[in-house]
Coordinates of C-alpha atoms (C1' of nucleotides) in Angstrom, one line a residue:
Chain A
M1171 CA -23.5 -9.5 -14.7
Q1172 CA -22.5 -10.5 -11.2
A1173 CA -24.4 -7.6 -9.6
K1174 CA -24.3 -9.5 -6.3
K1175 CA -24.3 -7.2 -3.4
H1176 CA -21.2 -8.5 -2.0
P1177 CA -20.2 -6.5 1.1
I1178 CA -16.9 -4.6 0.6
F1179 CA -14.5 -3.7 3.4
I1180 CA -12.2 -0.7 3.0
T1181 CA -9.3 0.3 5.1
N1182 CA -10.2 3.9 5.8
S1183 CA -7.1 6.0 6.3
L1184 CA -9.1 8.5 8.3
T1185 CA -9.9 6.0 11.1
G1186 CA -7.1 3.5 10.4
K1187 CA -9.7 0.7 10.5
K1188 CA -11.2 -1.7 8.0
E1189 CA -14.8 -0.7 7.6
L1190 CA -17.8 -2.0 5.8
F1191 CA -18.5 0.2 2.8
K1192 CA -21.8 1.9 2.8
P1193 CA -22.5 4.2 -0.1
L1194 CA -24.3 7.4 0.5
V1195 CA -26.8 6.5 -2.2
D1196 CA -27.6 2.8 -2.8
D1197 CA -25.9 1.4 -5.8
Y1198 CA -23.9 4.5 -6.5
V1199 CA -20.3 5.3 -5.7
G1200 CA -18.8 8.8 -5.9
M1201 CA -15.0 8.7 -6.0
Y1202 CA -12.4 11.4 -6.3
V1203 CA -8.7 10.9 -6.9
C1204 CA -6.0 13.5 -7.1
G1205 CA -4.6 13.4 -10.6
P1206 CA -1.2 14.5 -11.8
T1207 CA 0.3 18.0 -12.1
V1208 CA 1.0 18.1 -15.8
Y1209 CA 4.5 19.6 -15.9
S1210 CA 6.6 16.5 -16.6
D1211 CA 6.4 12.9 -17.7
V1212 CA 4.6 10.5 -15.4
H1213 CA 6.8 7.8 -13.9
L1214 CA 5.8 4.4 -12.7
G1215 CA 5.2 5.5 -9.1
N1216 CA 2.5 7.7 -10.4
V1217 CA 1.1 4.9 -12.5
R1218 CA 0.8 2.7 -9.4
T1219 CA -1.6 5.1 -7.8
F1220 CA -3.8 5.4 -10.9
L1221 CA -3.7 1.7 -11.3
T1222 CA -4.9 1.2 -7.7
F1223 CA -8.0 3.3 -8.2
D1224 CA -8.6 2.0 -11.7
V1225 CA -9.0 -1.5 -10.2
I1226 CA -11.1 -0.1 -7.4
S1227 CA -13.5 1.6 -9.8
R1228 CA -13.5 -1.5 -12.0
Y1229 CA -14.5 -3.7 -9.1
F1230 CA -17.3 -1.5 -8.0
R1231 CA -18.7 -1.6 -11.6
Y1232 CA -18.2 -5.3 -11.7
L1233 CA -20.4 -5.6 -8.7
G1234 CA -23.1 -3.6 -10.4
Y1235 CA -22.5 -0.2 -8.8
K1236 CA -22.8 2.9 -10.9
V1237 CA -19.5 4.8 -10.3
R1238 CA -18.8 8.4 -10.9
Y1239 CA -15.1 8.6 -10.8
V1240 CA -13.6 12.0 -10.9
R1241 CA -9.9 12.5 -11.4
N1242 CA -8.5 15.9 -12.0
I1243 CA -5.7 17.4 -14.0
T1244 CA -3.7 20.0 -12.1
D1245 CA -2.8 22.5 -14.7
V1246 CA -2.4 25.6 -12.5
G1247 CA -1.8 26.6 -9.0
H1248 CA 0.6 23.9 -7.9
L1249 CA 3.4 25.8 -6.3
E1250 CA 7.0 24.9 -5.8
N1251 CA 8.5 25.3 -2.4
D1252 CA 6.7 27.4 0.0
A1253 CA 3.4 28.9 -1.1
D1254 CA 4.7 32.4 -0.7
E1255 CA 7.9 32.6 -2.7
G1256 CA 7.0 29.6 -4.8
E1257 CA 6.6 29.7 -8.5
D1258 CA 3.9 27.8 -10.3
K1259 CA 5.3 24.6 -11.5
I1260 CA 3.8 24.8 -14.9
A1261 CA 4.7 28.5 -15.3
K1262 CA 8.3 27.7 -14.3
K1263 CA 8.6 24.9 -16.8
A1264 CA 7.0 27.1 -19.5
R1265 CA 9.6 29.8 -18.8
L1266 CA 12.5 27.4 -19.0
Q1267 CA 11.3 25.9 -22.2
Q1268 CA 10.0 29.2 -23.6
L1269 CA 6.6 27.8 -24.2
E1270 CA 3.1 28.9 -23.4
P1271 CA 2.0 27.3 -20.1
M1272 CA -0.9 25.7 -21.8
E1273 CA 1.5 24.1 -24.3
I1274 CA 3.2 22.4 -21.4
V1275 CA -0.2 21.4 -20.0
Q1276 CA -1.3 20.0 -23.4
K1277 CA 1.9 18.1 -23.9
Y1278 CA 2.0 16.3 -20.6
T1279 CA -1.7 15.7 -20.4
V1280 CA -1.5 13.9 -23.7
G1281 CA 1.5 12.0 -22.5
F1282 CA -0.3 11.1 -19.3
H1283 CA -3.2 9.7 -21.2
E1284 CA -1.0 7.7 -23.5
V1285 CA 0.8 6.0 -20.6
L1286 CA -2.4 5.2 -18.8
N1287 CA -3.8 3.7 -22.0
Q1288 CA -0.8 1.5 -22.4
F1289 CA -1.4 0.1 -18.9
N1290 CA -5.1 -0.4 -19.7
I1291 CA -6.1 2.1 -17.1
L1292 CA -9.6 3.2 -18.0
S1293 CA -10.6 6.9 -18.2
P1294 CA -12.4 8.4 -15.3
S1295 CA -16.0 9.5 -15.7
I1296 CA -15.0 13.2 -15.4
E1297 CA -11.5 14.6 -15.8
P1298 CA -11.8 18.2 -14.8
T1299 CA -9.0 20.7 -15.0
A1300 CA -8.1 23.3 -12.3
S1301 CA -8.0 26.1 -14.8
G1302 CA -11.5 25.3 -16.0
H1303 CA -12.8 25.8 -12.4
I1304 CA -11.4 29.2 -11.5
V1305 CA -14.9 30.7 -10.9
E1306 CA -15.7 27.9 -8.5
Q1307 CA -12.5 28.4 -6.7
I1308 CA -13.0 32.2 -6.4
N1309 CA -16.5 31.5 -5.0
L1310 CA -15.2 29.1 -2.4
T1311 CA -12.5 31.6 -1.4
K1312 CA -15.1 34.3 -1.1
T1313 CA -17.3 32.1 1.1
L1314 CA -14.4 31.1 3.3
L1315 CA -13.7 34.8 3.8
E1316 CA -17.3 35.5 4.7
K1317 CA -17.3 32.7 7.2
G1318 CA -14.2 34.1 8.8
F1319 CA -12.0 31.1 8.0
A1320 CA -9.7 33.1 5.7
Y1321 CA -8.1 36.5 5.6
E1322 CA -6.8 38.6 2.8
V1323 CA -3.3 40.2 2.6
N1324 CA -2.1 42.2 -0.3
G1325 CA -4.3 40.5 -2.9
S1326 CA -3.7 37.0 -1.6
V1327 CA -6.1 35.0 0.6
Y1328 CA -5.0 32.5 3.2
F1329 CA -6.8 29.9 5.1
D1330 CA -6.7 30.5 8.9
V1331 CA -5.8 27.1 10.3
K1332 CA -5.7 28.2 13.9
K1333 CA -9.2 29.6 13.7
Y1334 CA -10.4 26.4 12.0
N1335 CA -8.7 24.2 14.6
G1336 CA -10.7 26.0 17.3
L1337 CA -13.9 24.6 15.9
H1338 CA -12.7 21.5 14.2
D1339 CA -9.8 19.2 14.2
Y1340 CA -6.9 20.1 11.9
G1341 CA -4.7 17.1 11.6
I1342 CA -7.5 14.5 11.8
L1343 CA -6.3 12.7 8.8
S1344 CA -2.5 12.8 9.2
K1345 CA -2.7 12.4 13.0
R1346 CA -0.7 15.5 13.7
N1347 CA -1.4 18.1 16.3
I1348 CA -1.3 21.7 15.4
E1349 CA 1.2 22.7 18.1
D1350 CA 3.8 20.4 16.7
L1351 CA 3.2 21.8 13.3
M1352 CA 3.6 25.3 14.4
D1353 CA 6.7 24.6 16.4
S1354 CA 8.6 22.6 13.9
G1355 CA 10.3 23.6 10.7
R1356 CA 11.5 27.0 9.6
A1357 CA 10.9 30.1 11.4
L1358 CA 8.4 32.6 10.1
D1359 CA 9.9 34.6 7.3
S1360 CA 9.8 38.4 7.9
Q1361 CA 8.5 38.7 4.3
D1362 CA 5.8 36.2 5.0
E1363 CA 2.3 37.5 4.8
K1364 CA 0.7 34.6 6.6
R1365 CA -0.3 34.9 10.2
E1366 CA 0.9 31.4 10.9
K1367 CA 3.2 29.3 8.8
I1368 CA 0.7 26.5 8.7
D1369 CA -1.8 28.7 7.0
F1370 CA -2.1 27.9 3.3
A1371 CA -3.0 29.9 0.2
L1372 CA -6.4 29.8 -1.2
W1373 CA -5.7 32.5 -3.7
K1374 CA -2.4 34.0 -4.7
K1375 CA -1.7 37.5 -6.1
A1376 CA 0.0 37.3 -9.5
S1377 CA 3.2 39.2 -9.8
P1378 CA 3.4 41.4 -12.9
S1379 CA 5.5 38.8 -14.7
H1380 CA 3.2 35.9 -13.9
I1381 CA 1.5 34.6 -17.0
M1382 CA -1.2 32.5 -15.7
R1383 CA -3.6 34.9 -14.0
W1384 CA -7.3 35.5 -13.6
P1385 CA -9.1 38.6 -12.3
S1386 CA -10.8 38.3 -8.9
L1387 CA -12.2 40.4 -6.1
W1388 CA -8.7 40.6 -4.8
G1389 CA -7.0 41.6 -8.0
D1390 CA -5.3 39.4 -10.6
G1391 CA -4.1 36.1 -9.3
F1392 CA -4.4 32.4 -9.4
P1393 CA -5.8 29.7 -7.1
G1394 CA -3.9 27.7 -4.5
W1395 CA -3.3 24.0 -5.0
H1396 CA -5.4 22.6 -2.3
L1397 CA -8.5 24.5 -3.2
E1398 CA -8.9 23.0 -6.7
C1399 CA -9.6 19.5 -5.4
T1400 CA -12.3 20.8 -3.1
A1401 CA -13.8 22.9 -5.8
M1402 CA -14.0 20.0 -8.3
S1403 CA -14.9 17.2 -6.0
T1404 CA -17.8 19.0 -4.4
K1405 CA -19.0 20.3 -7.7
Y1406 CA -19.3 16.9 -9.2
L1407 CA -19.8 14.6 -6.2
G1408 CA -21.5 16.8 -3.7
E1409 CA -20.6 18.3 -0.3
T1410 CA -20.0 14.8 1.1
F1411 CA -19.0 11.9 -1.1
D1412 CA -18.0 8.3 -0.7
I1413 CA -14.4 7.8 -1.5
H1414 CA -11.4 10.1 -1.9
G1415 CA -8.1 8.6 -3.0
G1416 CA -4.6 9.6 -3.8
G1417 CA -1.0 8.7 -3.1
M1418 CA 0.2 8.4 0.5
D1419 CA 2.5 11.4 0.0
L1420 CA -0.5 13.7 -0.5
K1421 CA -2.0 12.9 2.9
F1422 CA -0.2 15.9 4.4
P1423 CA -0.6 18.7 3.7
H1424 CA -2.8 18.4 0.6
H1425 CA -5.6 16.1 1.9
E1426 CA -5.5 17.6 5.3
C1427 CA -6.1 21.0 3.8
E1428 CA -8.9 19.7 1.6
I1429 CA -10.7 18.4 4.7
A1430 CA -10.2 21.7 6.5
Q1431 CA -11.5 23.8 3.6
A1432 CA -14.5 21.6 2.9
T1433 CA -15.4 21.3 6.6
A1434 CA -15.1 25.0 7.1
L1435 CA -17.4 25.6 4.1
T1436 CA -20.1 23.1 4.9
G1437 CA -19.7 22.2 8.5
K1438 CA -19.5 18.5 7.7
P1439 CA -16.8 16.1 6.7
P1440 CA -16.4 16.0 2.9
V1441 CA -15.4 12.3 2.6
N1442 CA -16.6 9.1 4.1
Y1443 CA -13.7 6.8 3.1
W1444 CA -10.1 7.9 2.5
I1445 CA -7.9 5.5 0.6
H1446 CA -4.2 6.1 0.2
S1447 CA -2.0 4.0 -2.0
N1448 CA 1.5 3.4 -1.0
M1449 CA 4.8 4.2 -2.8
L1450 CA 6.7 2.4 -5.3
T1451 CA 10.3 2.0 -4.1
V1452 CA 13.7 1.4 -5.8
D1453 CA 16.2 -0.3 -3.5
G1454 CA 13.9 0.5 -0.6
Q1455 CA 13.7 4.2 -1.4
K1456 CA 10.6 6.0 -2.7
M1457 CA 10.6 6.5 -6.5
S1458 CA 10.3 10.2 -7.0
K1459 CA 11.3 12.9 -9.4
S1460 CA 13.3 14.8 -6.9
L1461 CA 15.4 11.7 -6.0
G1462 CA 16.1 11.1 -9.6
N1463 CA 15.4 7.4 -9.3
S1464 CA 12.2 7.3 -11.4
F1465 CA 11.5 4.8 -14.1
L1466 CA 9.7 6.3 -17.1
P1467 CA 7.3 3.9 -18.9
H1468 CA 9.2 3.9 -22.1
E1469 CA 12.5 3.0 -20.3
L1470 CA 10.7 0.1 -18.9
F1471 CA 9.1 -1.1 -22.2
T1472 CA 12.4 -0.9 -24.1
G1473 CA 14.6 -1.9 -21.2
T1474 CA 16.8 1.1 -21.6
H1475 CA 16.8 1.9 -17.9
K1476 CA 20.2 1.1 -16.3
L1477 CA 18.7 -1.1 -13.7
L1478 CA 17.0 -3.3 -16.2
D1479 CA 18.3 -6.2 -18.2
K1480 CA 15.5 -6.2 -20.7
G1481 CA 12.2 -4.6 -21.5
Y1482 CA 8.9 -5.6 -19.9
S1483 CA 5.4 -5.2 -21.4
P1484 CA 2.8 -3.0 -19.8
M1485 CA 0.7 -6.0 -18.8
T1486 CA 3.6 -7.6 -17.0
V1487 CA 4.1 -4.5 -15.0
R1488 CA 0.4 -4.2 -14.3
F1489 CA 0.4 -7.8 -13.0
F1490 CA 3.5 -7.1 -11.0
M1491 CA 2.0 -4.2 -9.2
L1492 CA -1.3 -6.1 -8.5
Q1493 CA 0.7 -8.9 -6.8
S1494 CA 1.1 -6.6 -3.8
N1495 CA -1.4 -4.8 -1.8
Y1496 CA -1.9 -1.1 -2.7
S1497 CA -1.3 -0.1 0.9
S1498 CA 2.2 -1.7 1.1
T1499 CA 5.3 -0.3 -0.5
L1500 CA 6.4 -2.2 -3.5
D1501 CA 10.0 -2.6 -4.5
F1502 CA 10.8 -2.4 -8.1
S1503 CA 13.6 -4.6 -9.4
N1504 CA 14.7 -6.5 -12.4
E1505 CA 14.4 -9.9 -10.7
A1506 CA 10.9 -9.1 -9.4
L1507 CA 9.8 -8.1 -12.9
Q1508 CA 11.3 -11.2 -14.4
A1509 CA 9.3 -13.4 -12.0
A1510 CA 6.2 -11.4 -12.8
E1511 CA 6.7 -11.9 -16.5
K1512 CA 6.6 -15.6 -16.2
G1513 CA 3.8 -15.7 -13.7
F1514 CA 1.7 -13.5 -15.9
K1515 CA 2.3 -15.6 -18.9
R1516 CA 0.9 -18.5 -17.0
I1517 CA -2.4 -17.0 -16.0
S1518 CA -2.8 -15.3 -19.3
S1519 CA -2.4 -18.4 -21.3
A1520 CA -4.9 -20.1 -19.1
L1521 CA -7.2 -17.2 -20.0
A1522 CA -6.9 -18.0 -23.6
V1523 CA -7.7 -21.6 -22.9
I1524 CA -10.8 -21.0 -20.8
K1525 CA -12.2 -18.6 -23.3
K1526 CA -12.2 -21.3 -25.9
L1527 CA -13.4 -24.0 -23.6
K1528 CA -17.0 -25.1 -24.1
Y1529 CA -19.2 -27.0 -21.7
E1530 CA -20.1 -30.6 -22.5
T1531 CA -23.2 -32.4 -21.4
A1532 CA -22.8 -33.6 -17.9
S1533 CA -21.7 -37.2 -17.3
S1534 CA -21.1 -38.4 -13.8
L1535 CA -20.9 -35.5 -11.3
N1536 CA -17.6 -35.1 -9.4
H1537 CA -18.9 -33.4 -6.3
E1538 CA -15.5 -32.6 -5.0
L1539 CA -14.4 -30.9 -8.1
D1540 CA -17.8 -29.2 -8.5
S1541 CA -17.6 -27.6 -5.1
D1542 CA -14.0 -26.8 -5.5
L1543 CA -14.7 -24.7 -8.6
N1544 CA -17.5 -23.0 -6.9
R1545 CA -15.3 -22.1 -3.9
L1546 CA -12.7 -20.7 -6.2
S1547 CA -15.2 -18.5 -8.0
S1548 CA -16.5 -17.1 -4.8
D1549 CA -13.0 -16.7 -3.3
C1550 CA -12.4 -14.1 -6.0
L1551 CA -15.2 -12.0 -4.7
T1552 CA -14.3 -12.5 -1.1
N1553 CA -10.7 -11.5 -1.6
M1554 CA -11.4 -8.5 -3.8
S1555 CA -14.0 -7.4 -1.3
D1556 CA -11.5 -7.5 1.5
D1557 CA -10.0 -4.1 0.9
F1558 CA -9.4 -4.8 -2.8
N1559 CA -6.8 -7.5 -2.1
T1560 CA -5.5 -8.0 -5.6
A1561 CA -2.6 -10.2 -4.4
K1562 CA -4.9 -12.8 -2.8
T1563 CA -7.2 -12.6 -5.8
L1564 CA -4.3 -13.4 -8.1
A1565 CA -3.4 -16.3 -5.9
V1566 CA -6.9 -17.7 -6.5
L1567 CA -6.6 -17.1 -10.2
F1568 CA -3.4 -19.1 -10.2
E1569 CA -5.3 -21.9 -8.5
M1570 CA -8.0 -21.6 -11.1
S1571 CA -5.5 -21.7 -13.9
S1572 CA -4.3 -25.1 -12.6
R1573 CA -7.8 -26.4 -13.0
I1574 CA -8.1 -24.9 -16.4
N1575 CA -4.9 -26.7 -17.4
D1576 CA -6.3 -29.9 -16.1
F1577 CA -9.3 -29.5 -18.4
K1578 CA -7.0 -28.7 -21.3
S1579 CA -4.8 -31.7 -20.8
G1580 CA -7.7 -34.0 -20.2
I1581 CA -6.8 -34.9 -16.6
K1582 CA -10.2 -33.6 -15.6
R1583 CA -13.3 -33.1 -17.8
V1584 CA -15.7 -30.2 -17.7
S1585 CA -18.5 -32.7 -17.9
E1586 CA -17.6 -33.7 -14.3
V1587 CA -19.3 -30.5 -13.0
T1588 CA -22.7 -29.0 -13.6
R1589 CA -23.2 -26.5 -16.3
D1590 CA -23.9 -23.7 -13.8
T1591 CA -20.6 -24.4 -12.0
F1592 CA -18.7 -24.4 -15.2
E1593 CA -20.2 -21.2 -16.6
N1594 CA -19.8 -19.4 -13.3
F1595 CA -16.2 -20.6 -13.1
K1596 CA -15.4 -19.4 -16.6
A1597 CA -17.2 -16.1 -16.1
S1598 CA -15.3 -15.5 -12.9
Y1599 CA -11.9 -16.2 -14.4
V1600 CA -12.5 -14.1 -17.4
G1601 CA -14.3 -11.4 -15.5
F1602 CA -11.7 -11.0 -12.8
M1603 CA -8.8 -11.2 -15.2
E1604 CA -10.1 -8.8 -17.8
E1605 CA -12.8 -6.6 -16.2
V1606 CA -11.6 -6.3 -12.6
L1607 CA -7.9 -6.6 -12.8
G1608 CA -7.7 -5.3 -16.4
L1609 CA -5.2 -8.1 -17.4
T1610 CA -6.0 -8.6 -21.1
D1611 CA -4.2 -10.7 -23.6
E1612 CA -1.7 -8.3 -25.1
V1613 CA -1.0 -10.3 -28.2
E1614 CA -4.5 -10.9 -29.4
N1615 CA -5.6 -7.4 -28.7
N1616 CA -2.6 -5.7 -30.2
N1617 CA -1.9 -7.6 -33.3
K1618 CA -4.5 -9.5 -35.2
L1619 CA -2.3 -9.7 -38.3
L1620 CA 0.5 -11.3 -36.3
V1621 CA -1.8 -13.8 -34.7
G1622 CA -3.2 -14.8 -38.1
T1623 CA 0.2 -15.2 -39.6
I1624 CA 1.4 -17.4 -36.7
N1625 CA -1.7 -19.6 -37.2
V1626 CA -0.7 -20.1 -40.8
L1627 CA 2.7 -21.2 -39.8
I1628 CA 1.3 -23.5 -37.1
A1629 CA -0.9 -25.2 -39.7
L1630 CA 2.1 -25.7 -42.0
R1631 CA 4.1 -27.2 -39.2
K1632 CA 1.3 -29.5 -38.2
R1633 CA 1.3 -30.8 -41.8
A1634 CA 5.1 -31.4 -41.6
R1635 CA 4.8 -33.2 -38.3
E1636 CA 2.1 -35.5 -39.7
D1637 CA 4.4 -36.3 -42.5
K1638 CA 7.1 -36.9 -39.9
N1639 CA 9.1 -34.2 -41.5
F1640 CA 10.7 -33.2 -38.3
P1641 CA 13.6 -31.2 -39.7
L1642 CA 11.0 -28.8 -41.3
S1643 CA 8.7 -28.7 -38.3
D1644 CA 11.7 -28.0 -36.0
K1645 CA 12.9 -25.3 -38.4
I1646 CA 9.6 -23.5 -38.2
R1647 CA 9.6 -23.8 -34.5
D1648 CA 13.2 -22.6 -34.1
D1649 CA 12.9 -19.7 -36.5
L1650 CA 9.8 -18.5 -34.8
K1651 CA 11.5 -18.9 -31.4
A1652 CA 14.3 -16.7 -32.7
L1653 CA 11.7 -14.1 -33.4
G1654 CA 10.3 -14.4 -29.9
V1655 CA 7.4 -16.7 -30.6
Q1656 CA 7.5 -19.9 -28.5
L1657 CA 5.4 -22.8 -29.9
M1658 CA 4.1 -25.4 -27.5
D1659 CA 2.8 -28.7 -28.6
G1660 CA -0.2 -30.0 -26.8
K1661 CA -2.1 -33.2 -26.7
D1662 CA -3.7 -34.5 -30.0
G1663 CA -1.9 -32.0 -32.2
E1664 CA -3.2 -28.9 -30.4
M1665 CA -0.9 -26.0 -30.4
N1666 CA -0.3 -23.0 -28.2
Y1667 CA 2.2 -20.2 -28.4
S1668 CA 3.4 -17.3 -26.4
I1669 CA 5.1 -14.2 -27.6
D1670 CA 7.9 -12.4 -25.7
Chain B
rG846 C1' 13.9 16.5 16.6
rG847 C1' 8.3 15.3 16.0
rU848 C1' 4.5 11.9 13.8
rC849 C1' 3.8 7.2 11.5
rU850 C1' 4.7 2.6 8.9
rC851 C1' 7.3 -1.7 8.1
rG852 C1' 11.0 -6.1 9.0
rU853 C1' 7.9 -13.3 6.3
rG854 C1' 11.8 -19.0 3.1
rG855 C1' 17.2 -18.0 -2.5
rC856 C1' 14.0 -13.6 -4.7
rC857 C1' 9.1 -10.9 -5.0
rG858 C1' 5.2 -10.8 -2.0
rA859 C1' -0.2 -12.4 0.8
rG860 C1' -1.8 -13.5 5.7
rU861 C1' -2.3 -11.5 11.0
rG862 C1' -4.2 -15.6 17.6
rG863 C1' -4.8 -22.5 16.2
rC864 C1' -6.3 -24.2 9.5
rU865 C1' -1.2 -25.2 2.4
rA866 C1' -1.1 -18.2 0.5
rG867 C1' 0.6 -17.5 -4.4
rG868 C1' 4.4 -16.4 -8.1
rC869 C1' 9.6 -16.9 -9.6
rA870 C1' 14.0 -19.7 -8.9
rG871 C1' 15.8 -25.0 -7.1
rA872 C1' 15.4 -30.8 -6.8
rG873 C1' 12.9 -35.4 -8.6
rC874 C1' 9.2 -37.8 -11.6
rU875 C1' 5.2 -38.1 -15.6
rC876 C1' 3.7 -36.9 -20.6
rU877 C1' 6.2 -36.0 -25.4
rG878 C1' 9.6 -37.6 -32.2
rC879 C1' 12.8 -33.8 -29.7
rA880 C1' 12.0 -29.2 -27.2
rA881 C1' 8.6 -26.2 -24.6
rA882 C1' 4.4 -26.1 -21.8
rA883 C1' 1.5 -28.6 -18.4
rG884 C1' 0.7 -32.1 -14.2
rC885 C1' 2.5 -34.6 -9.6
rU886 C1' 5.9 -34.6 -5.4
rC887 C1' 9.7 -32.0 -2.3
rG888 C1' 12.7 -28.5 0.6
rU889 C1' 13.8 -23.9 3.2
rA890 C1' 10.0 -18.8 6.9
rC891 C1' 7.9 -15.4 9.9
rA892 C1' 14.5 -9.5 12.6
rG893 C1' 16.1 -10.3 18.0
rC894 C1' 14.9 -10.6 23.2
rG895 C1' 11.1 -10.8 26.9
rG896 C1' 5.7 -10.9 28.2
rU897 C1' 0.2 -12.3 27.7
rU898 C1' -2.2 -17.1 26.2
rC899 C1' -3.9 -23.9 26.4
rG900 C1' -1.6 -21.9 21.8
rA901 C1' 1.8 -16.1 18.6
rA902 C1' 4.7 -15.0 12.6
rU903 C1' -0.1 -12.8 14.2
rC904 C1' -1.5 -9.2 20.7
rC905 C1' 1.9 -6.2 24.3
rG906 C1' 6.9 -4.2 25.7
rC907 C1' 11.9 -3.3 24.6
rU908 C1' 16.2 -3.7 21.3
rC909 C1' 18.2 -3.6 16.4
rG910 C1' 17.3 -2.5 11.2
rA911 C1' 14.7 -0.1 7.0
rG912 C1' 11.4 3.5 5.1
rA913 C1' 7.6 7.5 4.7
rC914 C1' 5.7 12.3 6.2
rC915 C1' 6.8 17.0 8.7
rU916 C1' 9.0 21.5 1.9
rC917 C1' 7.1 20.0 -4.1
rC918 C1' 6.1 14.8 -5.1
rA919 C1' 1.2 9.6 -6.8

RNA sequence: GGUCUCGUGGCCGAGUGGCUAGGCAGAGCUCUGCAAAAGCUCGUACAGCGGUUCGAAUCCGCUCGAGACCUCCA
């Protein structure tokens, strides 16, 4: 294992600065990421966020940290529209489809996991549900009432933002000031129970028809959205933890409210480093369910989306997303995916090559090559440690793949470098590709039978070529090509292939 | 209206005071039974206008353009 204590720098959205990462406890990282509300299919914008934090947690582990990664499932309490008239998203969907709310939750949770699996996004250490932490949320609400940061009206409990702001800074994350927030937007509704419209619900009274309900000190009700994350993050990671992540669009109000609740409860900031991933755009516009421009994963794999010419594999998309920085918007287009497909094919075939490549006893040492390979290996670490710069890391991997191809074609020999240099180079390439970036060889992993069959055909074709039976060898190649398998002849009869 | 972010070559995208990003596409060459792949070489760039500086794509100001958040969204 690398386990080198390479210093990591993180752009902290709380301060807006790139900061040296210092964990609360040496060698341990606690990270919380806001998961999905399971009321509909996840689209690729959602995937980008979970991919970002997948790579971040993978990298910490690669460096030898023990990571506790908590990513919740919001299965209750996420309201539509304003917190007062709003209807629970899951309950609404259940009513429309005439299903039990937990049926909806089950269906989309399973779908969510399937999608993440396809993209090789690893499971978090803990995946708690909001509905499984009602007791904790009631207790937090109670404490906030006792501390005077909340008030009860008609069986609902609201957080008193003005009161909080007198002691702490509401808006510290989203850089807003409370006066602007109070002035802007809709006027206070006469029906509104809240003292100020910026106040938010900790606990909501359930109307008689509301299905998802739990008994509490304030009558039957359900928890507010913001509270669940505070309840679950502090339960599993402590009152203050290292990293909190999520999509940019959750910064306000969700994360701002989390900070307010937690700070009101404990008197200290809950999170040391906030990381926000940026949006996936289509024609420059945010991909979102409400705009109706989302791409669903299966539309992408099959190419059935109207903006696509053809389907793209999950690994191509994973690679595509990692070519940009998580903090920049990324535009999704057919052309960009096409370029990504070819690029990915290149570094992934180099991966197959280096895996098979063995060290030979050193001959004459090529100092220039030796130090070049060492530089490339360490550049991977440097770039990933610089705010998880996957784009730069991939650029290094492309450079490395050129060297690998040199070895393959015999332009350079592995014996020109020391054994340590070679093994380190190999471990870096394989490690960064597979462990850190999660870019695995799709073909080999997905279809051993196919791979075996292709190898049989390759052997037959080799025989034909040796016999100078070119019509037969070309037929094998052409027929395979028609099926999407491209054969590539190498030096001394060696053969590679790629599958579309 | 308020708050904030961004504008890089044909396309996608890093970088952010002096040092080739990278990928895709394009041109030429090498290798090869042919093809493909690979290798080598090449071109085009930092929205505009001012300012700071020995030096700016990078810092500051303005202009233009795009987007996000302020209501649910990853």
